[in-house]
């Protein structure tokens, strides 16, 4: 009698366990199905600049939030020179094939919203750039691959360069005053001499006081593999925007082509 009762209880218990197990697995299976359907949906969405539209939208929202939170005057933390590393990492060699820097001049194309006019394109030598006020920045250089290092750079503030050559600014005395008022560049585009690497950057970030056209590293001339003779250092952005070996600088109202953006990365790449 006792044994029978126990068996019954056990049978009942087994049933409950079985039912619960089946139910749990069914939910789990449904969950997997849901994940799979969601993923299918996502990858089948129309693409926007190399990413499924919903993902691109998230990046746009990110950009809105962060460009609002950080004003143009927000400064990146600076460090003493003594904390800068001496063995600066070399990362990325697109557009960095063998090159004779003695041939180099910076090609600058002024923003011309209408048909180009004579004088839109001009060339600046390294000596001319070095005559502009020299500045330095020591900051934590961050790459989207997940590494960072405190590095020390020297050059001219882009804002000083822009004011001197009257490019990409609101200067009313600029020779391009025949351009319609309000039609100022929204972006700068920078390209390596061979056209292989290129970035597009919003003017607010370009004119930021820590953004420099850089020709020195650790107090010495910029090494070849770090972008000699001239690279961009822009602490408010991730490493991808710090283009090495600038050949051409131009300005535009629309976002210029951007190497890593075309691979699906965030255009803004702000910090
Ligand atoms: N011309 C050129 N500039 C470039 C790259 C590149 O591949 N080619 N890589 C970028 C990336 S992803 C990073 S993190 C930094 C690295 O700069 P470094 O080599 O001085 O560390 O350069 C940026 N500038
Ligand atoms: Mo990077």
mmCIF file of C-alpha atoms and ligand atoms in Angstrom, residues 91 143-144 239-240, ligand 2:
data_model
loop_
_atom_site.group_PDB
_atom_site.id
_atom_site.type_symbol
_atom_site.label_atom_id
_atom_site.label_comp_id
_atom_site.label_asym_id
_atom_site.label_seq_id
_atom_site.Cartn_x
_atom_site.Cartn_y
_atom_site.Cartn_z
ATOM 1 C CA UNK A 91 48.482 51.294 -37.453
ATOM 2 C CA UNK A 143 41.571 53.497 -32.101
ATOM 3 C CA UNK A 144 38.215 51.797 -32.654
ATOM 4 C CA UNK A 239 42.009 57.164 -34.875
ATOM 5 C CA UNK A 240 40.361 56.478 -38.236
HETATM 6 MO MO1 LIG B 2 42.266 52.882 -36.026
#
